Short mmCIF file of C-alpha atoms in Angstrom, two decimals:
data_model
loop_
_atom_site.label_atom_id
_atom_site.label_comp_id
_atom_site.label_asym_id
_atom_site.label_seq_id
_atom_site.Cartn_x
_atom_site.Cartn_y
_atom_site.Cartn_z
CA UNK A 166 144.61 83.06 152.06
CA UNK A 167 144.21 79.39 152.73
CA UNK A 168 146.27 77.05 150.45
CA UNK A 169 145.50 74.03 148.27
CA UNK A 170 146.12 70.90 150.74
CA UNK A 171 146.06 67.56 150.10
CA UNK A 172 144.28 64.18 151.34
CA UNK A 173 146.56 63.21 154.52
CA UNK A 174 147.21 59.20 155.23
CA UNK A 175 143.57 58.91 156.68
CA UNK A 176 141.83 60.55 153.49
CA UNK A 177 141.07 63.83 155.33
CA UNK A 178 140.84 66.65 153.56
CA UNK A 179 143.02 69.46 155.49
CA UNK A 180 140.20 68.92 158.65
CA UNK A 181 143.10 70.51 161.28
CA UNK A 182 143.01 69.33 165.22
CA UNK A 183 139.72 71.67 165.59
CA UNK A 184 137.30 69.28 163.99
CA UNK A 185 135.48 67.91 167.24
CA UNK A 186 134.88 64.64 168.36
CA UNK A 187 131.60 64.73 168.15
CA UNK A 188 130.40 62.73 164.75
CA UNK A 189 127.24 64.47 162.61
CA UNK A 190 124.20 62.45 161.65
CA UNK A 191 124.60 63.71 158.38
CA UNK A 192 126.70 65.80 155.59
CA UNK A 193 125.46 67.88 153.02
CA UNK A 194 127.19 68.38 149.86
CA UNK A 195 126.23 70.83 148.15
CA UNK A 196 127.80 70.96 144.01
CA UNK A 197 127.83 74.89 142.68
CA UNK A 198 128.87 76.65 139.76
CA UNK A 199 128.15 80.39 139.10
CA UNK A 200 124.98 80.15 141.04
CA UNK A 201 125.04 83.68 142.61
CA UNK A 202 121.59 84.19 141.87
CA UNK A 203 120.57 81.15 143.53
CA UNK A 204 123.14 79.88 145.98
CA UNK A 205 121.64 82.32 149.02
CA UNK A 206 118.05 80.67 148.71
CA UNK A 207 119.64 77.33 148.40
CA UNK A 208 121.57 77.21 151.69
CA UNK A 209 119.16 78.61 153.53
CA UNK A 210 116.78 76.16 152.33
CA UNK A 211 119.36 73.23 153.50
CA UNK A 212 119.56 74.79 156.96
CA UNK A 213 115.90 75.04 157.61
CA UNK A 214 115.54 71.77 156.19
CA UNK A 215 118.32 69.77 158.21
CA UNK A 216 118.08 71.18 161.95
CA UNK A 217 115.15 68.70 162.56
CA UNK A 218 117.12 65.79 161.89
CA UNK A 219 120.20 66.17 164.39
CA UNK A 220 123.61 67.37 164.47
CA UNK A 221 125.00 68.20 160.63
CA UNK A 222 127.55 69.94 158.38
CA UNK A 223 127.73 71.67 155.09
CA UNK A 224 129.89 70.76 152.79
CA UNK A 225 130.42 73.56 149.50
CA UNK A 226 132.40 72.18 146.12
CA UNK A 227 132.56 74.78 144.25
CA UNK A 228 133.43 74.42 140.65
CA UNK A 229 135.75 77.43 140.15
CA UNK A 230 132.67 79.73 139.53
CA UNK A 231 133.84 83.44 137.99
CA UNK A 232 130.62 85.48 139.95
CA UNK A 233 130.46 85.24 143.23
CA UNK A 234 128.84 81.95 143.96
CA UNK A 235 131.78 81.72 146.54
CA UNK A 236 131.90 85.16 148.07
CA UNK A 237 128.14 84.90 148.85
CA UNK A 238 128.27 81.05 149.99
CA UNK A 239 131.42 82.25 152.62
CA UNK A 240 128.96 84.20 154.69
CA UNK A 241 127.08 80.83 155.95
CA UNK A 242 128.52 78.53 158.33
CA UNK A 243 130.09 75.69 156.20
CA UNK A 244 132.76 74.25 155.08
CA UNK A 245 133.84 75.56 151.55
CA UNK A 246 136.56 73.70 149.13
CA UNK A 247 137.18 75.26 145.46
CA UNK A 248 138.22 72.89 142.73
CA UNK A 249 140.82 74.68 141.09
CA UNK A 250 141.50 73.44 137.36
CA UNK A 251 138.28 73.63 135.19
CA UNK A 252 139.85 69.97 133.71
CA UNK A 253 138.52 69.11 136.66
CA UNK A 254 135.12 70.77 137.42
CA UNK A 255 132.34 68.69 137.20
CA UNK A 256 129.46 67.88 139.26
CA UNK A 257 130.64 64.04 139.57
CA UNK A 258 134.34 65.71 140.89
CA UNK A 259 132.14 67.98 143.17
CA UNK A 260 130.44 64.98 144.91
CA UNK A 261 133.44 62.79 145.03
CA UNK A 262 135.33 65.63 146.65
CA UNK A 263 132.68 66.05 148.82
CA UNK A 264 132.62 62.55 150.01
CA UNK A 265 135.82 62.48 150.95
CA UNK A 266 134.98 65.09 153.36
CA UNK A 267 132.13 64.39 154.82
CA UNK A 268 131.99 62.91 157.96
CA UNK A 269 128.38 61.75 158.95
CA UNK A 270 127.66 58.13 158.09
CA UNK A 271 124.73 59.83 155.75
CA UNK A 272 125.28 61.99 153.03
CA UNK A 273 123.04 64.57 151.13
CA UNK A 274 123.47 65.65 147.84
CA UNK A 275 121.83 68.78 146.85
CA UNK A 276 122.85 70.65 143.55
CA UNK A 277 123.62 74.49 144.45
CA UNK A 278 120.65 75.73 142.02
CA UNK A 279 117.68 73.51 144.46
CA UNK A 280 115.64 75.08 147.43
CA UNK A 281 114.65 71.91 149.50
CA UNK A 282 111.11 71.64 150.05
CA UNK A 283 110.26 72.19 153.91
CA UNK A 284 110.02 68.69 155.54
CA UNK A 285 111.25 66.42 152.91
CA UNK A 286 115.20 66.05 154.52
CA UNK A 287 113.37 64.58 157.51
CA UNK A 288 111.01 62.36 155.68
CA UNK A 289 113.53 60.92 153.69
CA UNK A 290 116.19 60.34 156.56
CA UNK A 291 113.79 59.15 158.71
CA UNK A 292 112.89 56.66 155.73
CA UNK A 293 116.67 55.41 155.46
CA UNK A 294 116.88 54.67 158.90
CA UNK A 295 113.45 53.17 159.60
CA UNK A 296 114.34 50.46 156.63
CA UNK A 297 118.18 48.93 157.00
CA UNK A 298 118.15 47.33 153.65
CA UNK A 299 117.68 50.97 151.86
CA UNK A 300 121.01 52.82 150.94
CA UNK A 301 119.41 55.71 148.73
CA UNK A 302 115.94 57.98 148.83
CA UNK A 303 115.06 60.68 146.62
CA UNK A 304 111.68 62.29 145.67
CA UNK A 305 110.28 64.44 143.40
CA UNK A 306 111.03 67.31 141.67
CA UNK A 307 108.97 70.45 141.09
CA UNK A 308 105.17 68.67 141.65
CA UNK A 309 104.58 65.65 143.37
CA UNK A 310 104.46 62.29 141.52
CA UNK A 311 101.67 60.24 140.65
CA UNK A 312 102.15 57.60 143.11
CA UNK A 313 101.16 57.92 146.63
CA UNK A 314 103.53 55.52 147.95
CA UNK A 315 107.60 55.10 147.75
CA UNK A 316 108.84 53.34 144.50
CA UNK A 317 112.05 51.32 144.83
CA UNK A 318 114.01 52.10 141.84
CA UNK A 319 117.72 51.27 140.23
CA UNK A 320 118.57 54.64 140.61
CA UNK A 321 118.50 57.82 142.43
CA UNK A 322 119.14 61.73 141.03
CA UNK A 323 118.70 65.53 142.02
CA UNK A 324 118.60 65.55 145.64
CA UNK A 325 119.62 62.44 146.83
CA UNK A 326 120.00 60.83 150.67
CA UNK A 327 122.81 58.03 150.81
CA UNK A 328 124.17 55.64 153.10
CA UNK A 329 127.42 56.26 152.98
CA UNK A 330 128.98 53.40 153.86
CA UNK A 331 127.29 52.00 150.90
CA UNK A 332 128.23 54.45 148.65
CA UNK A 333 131.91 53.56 149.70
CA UNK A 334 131.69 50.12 149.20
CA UNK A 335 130.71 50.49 145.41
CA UNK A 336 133.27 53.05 144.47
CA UNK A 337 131.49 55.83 145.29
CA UNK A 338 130.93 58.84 142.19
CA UNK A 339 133.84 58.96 139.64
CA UNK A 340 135.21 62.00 139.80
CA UNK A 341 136.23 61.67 135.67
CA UNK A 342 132.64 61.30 134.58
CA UNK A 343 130.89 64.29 132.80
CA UNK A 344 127.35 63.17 133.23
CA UNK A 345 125.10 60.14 134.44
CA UNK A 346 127.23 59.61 137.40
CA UNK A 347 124.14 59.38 139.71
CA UNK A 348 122.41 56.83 137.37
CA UNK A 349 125.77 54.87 137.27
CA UNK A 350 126.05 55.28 141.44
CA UNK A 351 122.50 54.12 141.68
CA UNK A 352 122.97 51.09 139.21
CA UNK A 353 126.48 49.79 141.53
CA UNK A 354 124.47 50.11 144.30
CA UNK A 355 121.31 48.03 142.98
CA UNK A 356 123.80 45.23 141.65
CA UNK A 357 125.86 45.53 145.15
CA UNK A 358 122.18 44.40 146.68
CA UNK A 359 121.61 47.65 147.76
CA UNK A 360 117.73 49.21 147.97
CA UNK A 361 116.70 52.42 146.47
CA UNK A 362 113.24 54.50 147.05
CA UNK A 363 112.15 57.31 145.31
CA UNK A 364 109.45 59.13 148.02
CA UNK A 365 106.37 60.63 146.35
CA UNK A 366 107.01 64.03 147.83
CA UNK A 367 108.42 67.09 146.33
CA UNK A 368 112.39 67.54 147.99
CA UNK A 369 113.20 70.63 146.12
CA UNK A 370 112.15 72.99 143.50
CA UNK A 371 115.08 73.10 140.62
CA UNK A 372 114.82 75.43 137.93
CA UNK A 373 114.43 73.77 133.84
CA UNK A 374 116.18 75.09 131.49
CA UNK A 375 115.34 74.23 127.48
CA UNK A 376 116.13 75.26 124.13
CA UNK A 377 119.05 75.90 121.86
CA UNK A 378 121.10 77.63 125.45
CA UNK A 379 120.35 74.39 127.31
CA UNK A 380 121.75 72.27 124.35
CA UNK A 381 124.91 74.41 123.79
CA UNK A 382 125.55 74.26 127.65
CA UNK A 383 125.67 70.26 127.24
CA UNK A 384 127.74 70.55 124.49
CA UNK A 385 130.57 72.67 125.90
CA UNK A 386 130.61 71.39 129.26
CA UNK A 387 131.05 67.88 127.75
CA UNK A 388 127.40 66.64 129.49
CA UNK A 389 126.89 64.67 126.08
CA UNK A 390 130.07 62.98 126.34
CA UNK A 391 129.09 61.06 129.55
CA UNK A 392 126.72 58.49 127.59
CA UNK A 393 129.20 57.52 126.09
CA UNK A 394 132.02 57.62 128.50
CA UNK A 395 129.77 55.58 130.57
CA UNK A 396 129.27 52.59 128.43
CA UNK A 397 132.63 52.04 127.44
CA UNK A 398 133.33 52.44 131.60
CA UNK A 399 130.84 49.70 131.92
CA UNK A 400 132.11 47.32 129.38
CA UNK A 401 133.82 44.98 131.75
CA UNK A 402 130.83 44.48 133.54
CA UNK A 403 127.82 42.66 131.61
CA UNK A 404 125.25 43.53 134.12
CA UNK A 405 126.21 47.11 134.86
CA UNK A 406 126.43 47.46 130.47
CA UNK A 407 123.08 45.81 130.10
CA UNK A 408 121.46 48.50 132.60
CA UNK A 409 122.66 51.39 130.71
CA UNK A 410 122.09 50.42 127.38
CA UNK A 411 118.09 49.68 128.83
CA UNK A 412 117.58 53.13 130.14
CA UNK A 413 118.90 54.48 126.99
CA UNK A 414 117.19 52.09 124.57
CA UNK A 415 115.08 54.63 122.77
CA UNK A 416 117.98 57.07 122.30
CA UNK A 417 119.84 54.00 121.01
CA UNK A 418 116.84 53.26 118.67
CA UNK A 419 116.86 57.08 117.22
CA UNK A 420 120.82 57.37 117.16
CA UNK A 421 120.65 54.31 114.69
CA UNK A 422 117.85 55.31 112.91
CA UNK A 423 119.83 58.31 111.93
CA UNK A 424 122.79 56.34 111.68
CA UNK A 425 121.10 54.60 108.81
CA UNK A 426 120.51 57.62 106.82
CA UNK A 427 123.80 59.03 106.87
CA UNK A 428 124.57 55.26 105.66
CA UNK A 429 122.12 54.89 103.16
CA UNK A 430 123.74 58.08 100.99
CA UNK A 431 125.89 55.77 99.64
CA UNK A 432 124.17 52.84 98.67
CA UNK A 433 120.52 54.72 97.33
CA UNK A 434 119.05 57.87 96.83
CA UNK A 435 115.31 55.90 97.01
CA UNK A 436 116.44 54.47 100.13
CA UNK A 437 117.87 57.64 101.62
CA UNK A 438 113.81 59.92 100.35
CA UNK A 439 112.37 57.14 101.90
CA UNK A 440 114.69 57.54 104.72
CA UNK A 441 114.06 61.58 104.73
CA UNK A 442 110.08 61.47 103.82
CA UNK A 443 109.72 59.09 107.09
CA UNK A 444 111.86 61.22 109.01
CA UNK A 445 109.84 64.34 108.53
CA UNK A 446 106.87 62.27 109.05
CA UNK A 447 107.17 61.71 111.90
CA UNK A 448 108.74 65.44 112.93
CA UNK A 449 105.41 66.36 111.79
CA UNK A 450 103.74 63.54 113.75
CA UNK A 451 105.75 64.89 117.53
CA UNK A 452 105.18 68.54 116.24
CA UNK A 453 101.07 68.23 116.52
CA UNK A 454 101.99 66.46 119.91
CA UNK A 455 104.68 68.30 121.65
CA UNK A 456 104.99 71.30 119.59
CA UNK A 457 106.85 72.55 117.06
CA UNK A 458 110.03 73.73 119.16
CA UNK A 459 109.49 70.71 121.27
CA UNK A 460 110.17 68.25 118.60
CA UNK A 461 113.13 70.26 117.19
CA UNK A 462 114.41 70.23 120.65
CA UNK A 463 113.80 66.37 121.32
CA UNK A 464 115.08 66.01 117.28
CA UNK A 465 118.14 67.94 117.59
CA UNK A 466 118.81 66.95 120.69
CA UNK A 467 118.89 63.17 120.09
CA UNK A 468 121.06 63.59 117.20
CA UNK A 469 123.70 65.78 118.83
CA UNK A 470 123.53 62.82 121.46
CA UNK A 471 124.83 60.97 118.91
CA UNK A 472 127.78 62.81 118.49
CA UNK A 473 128.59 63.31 122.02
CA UNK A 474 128.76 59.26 121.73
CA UNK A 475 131.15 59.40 119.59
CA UNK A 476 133.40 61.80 121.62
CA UNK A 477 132.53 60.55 125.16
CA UNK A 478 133.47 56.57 123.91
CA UNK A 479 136.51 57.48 123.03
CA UNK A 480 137.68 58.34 126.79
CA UNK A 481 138.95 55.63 128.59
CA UNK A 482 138.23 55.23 132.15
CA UNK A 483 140.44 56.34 135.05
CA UNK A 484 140.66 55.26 138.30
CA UNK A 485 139.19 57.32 140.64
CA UNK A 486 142.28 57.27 143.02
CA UNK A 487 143.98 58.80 140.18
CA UNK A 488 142.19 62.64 140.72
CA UNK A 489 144.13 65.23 141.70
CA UNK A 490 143.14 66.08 145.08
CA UNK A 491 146.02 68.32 145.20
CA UNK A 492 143.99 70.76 142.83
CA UNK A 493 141.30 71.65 145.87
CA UNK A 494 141.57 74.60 147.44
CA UNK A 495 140.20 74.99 151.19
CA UNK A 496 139.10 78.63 151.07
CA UNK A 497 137.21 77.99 154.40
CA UNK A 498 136.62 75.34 157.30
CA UNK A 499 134.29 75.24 160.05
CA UNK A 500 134.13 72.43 162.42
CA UNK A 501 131.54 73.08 164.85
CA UNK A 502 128.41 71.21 163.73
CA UNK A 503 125.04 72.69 163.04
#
């Protein structure tokens, strides 16, 4: 059985004398957790999508899965590290991990639940080499978008194509962050000068989940905390601070309209009807829109954002030197490149 090892003086993960010489054009890094049922479709997907573009490798973080996401993912020809601690499992740990690894000067990130759409990898990388001010590409999810040309955007998500010299420079992911660490990549990149494209192309089907399950999942795996966590990260920097609080402004905008009627039990009852009889108002007003479970979704939701606010502001940051590399296990290595 291999054994945890540790980053060596030249940040290498464990890599051994048999990693060749030869460099890849790019790394995959793919980010699983108990995704038995879908881990098989997704790898396969990766290598049909990546042998046009020129010598690669696979890179598997696991996150300490209990099915056999890891038994399943062994029988392909990649590279497969196991974090260890669940303190420690997160998709922002996964990708950090990852990086560290990966040896091609571009880096793919695909989440282990995606099958890449046939041609997109190629597209994309093609795009990030064809246009040397670009450091990031992603594309659609699911259907196609409505534009028929590439939008430059402040951030990337889902599957995403990075320089990764770029992504270096910035900081890469945080390893301590329980959500939005793609958003918060994509926003040190775009204030770093960097240039990011969103291609209207589909680049991989990814299932949705919603409802009351979806919400609970958020909850326990600390997903709500990251809002949070992330503006209090941000704090020091103005610019980076004004960016989050911009893509957030309407969940700002709800969390203080509710904030106001917890507030306004003790100063009115008037004020806190009026503040109920509006509320349901407009309930009523997204039900005949969205739908009845829609809006209690969307409702519920916002407001247990809220919460996770509260929670997630109260972590302070870490430096990402400071993870415990020591906690990865290298349960299999494979040099030769694909």
């Amino acid at each position: 059985m291999t054994t945890t090892q540790e980053l060596d003086s030249n940040d290498q993960l464990g890599r051994g004398d048999d990693v060749p010489s030869e460099e890849p054009d790019l790394s995959v890094v793919v980010v699983t957790y108990n995704e038995a049922e879908r881990i098989e479709g997704c790898l396969e997907s990766v290598f049909e999508s990546c042998r046009k573009v020129g010598p690669f490798e696979v890179i598997l973080v696991d996150s300490n899965s209990t099915d056999r996401t890891v038994a399943i993912a062994e029988q392909f020809p990649i590279t497969l590290l196991k974090l260890t601690d669940d303190e420690y499992t997160t998709p922002s740990a996964g990708r950090y991990v990852g990086t560290k690894y990966a040896r091609g000067d571009t880096i793919l990130y695909v989440d282990g639940d995606m099958h890449l759409e046939r041609g997109w990898v190629s597209e994309a990388y093609t795009f990030l080499k064809d246009n040397q001010e670009v450091v990031g590409v992603d594309g659609q999810l699911n259907e196609r978008g409505r534009a028929r040309t590439p939008q430059r955007v402040d951030a990337i998500r889902g599957v995403a194509l990075y320089d990764k010299a770029a992504v270096t420079k910035v900081g890469g992911f945080d390893p301590f962050q329980k959500s939005l660490e793609d958003i918060d990549l994509g926003f040190r990149l775009t204030l770093d000068g960097g240039v990011l494209y969103r291609l209207p192309s589909v680049a991989a089907m990814h299932p949705i989940a919603k409802g009351a399950s979806e919400i609970r999942r958020r909850w326990r795996s600390g997903y709500i905390e990251g809002v949070g966590q992330t503006l209090r990260k941000s704090a020091p920097q103005p610019r980076l601070l004004a960016m989050h609080l911009l893509r957030i402004r309407y969940k700002i905008l709800i969390g203080s309209w509710f904030t106001f009627g917890l507030l306004s039990v003790a100063f009115s009852p008037l004020v806190t009807a009026g503040w109920a009889l509006t509320t349901m108002l407009f309930f009523a007003f997204l039900a005949t829109q969205r739908g009845s479970a829609e809006a209690f979704r969307l409702t519920f939701g916002y407001a247990l954002l809220c919460l996770g606010f509260l929670y997630g502001v109260r972590i302070p940051p870490q430096p990402p030197e400071e993870f415990p590399l020591s906690r990865v296990e290298v349960v299999k290595r494979v040099s030769v490149l694909q």
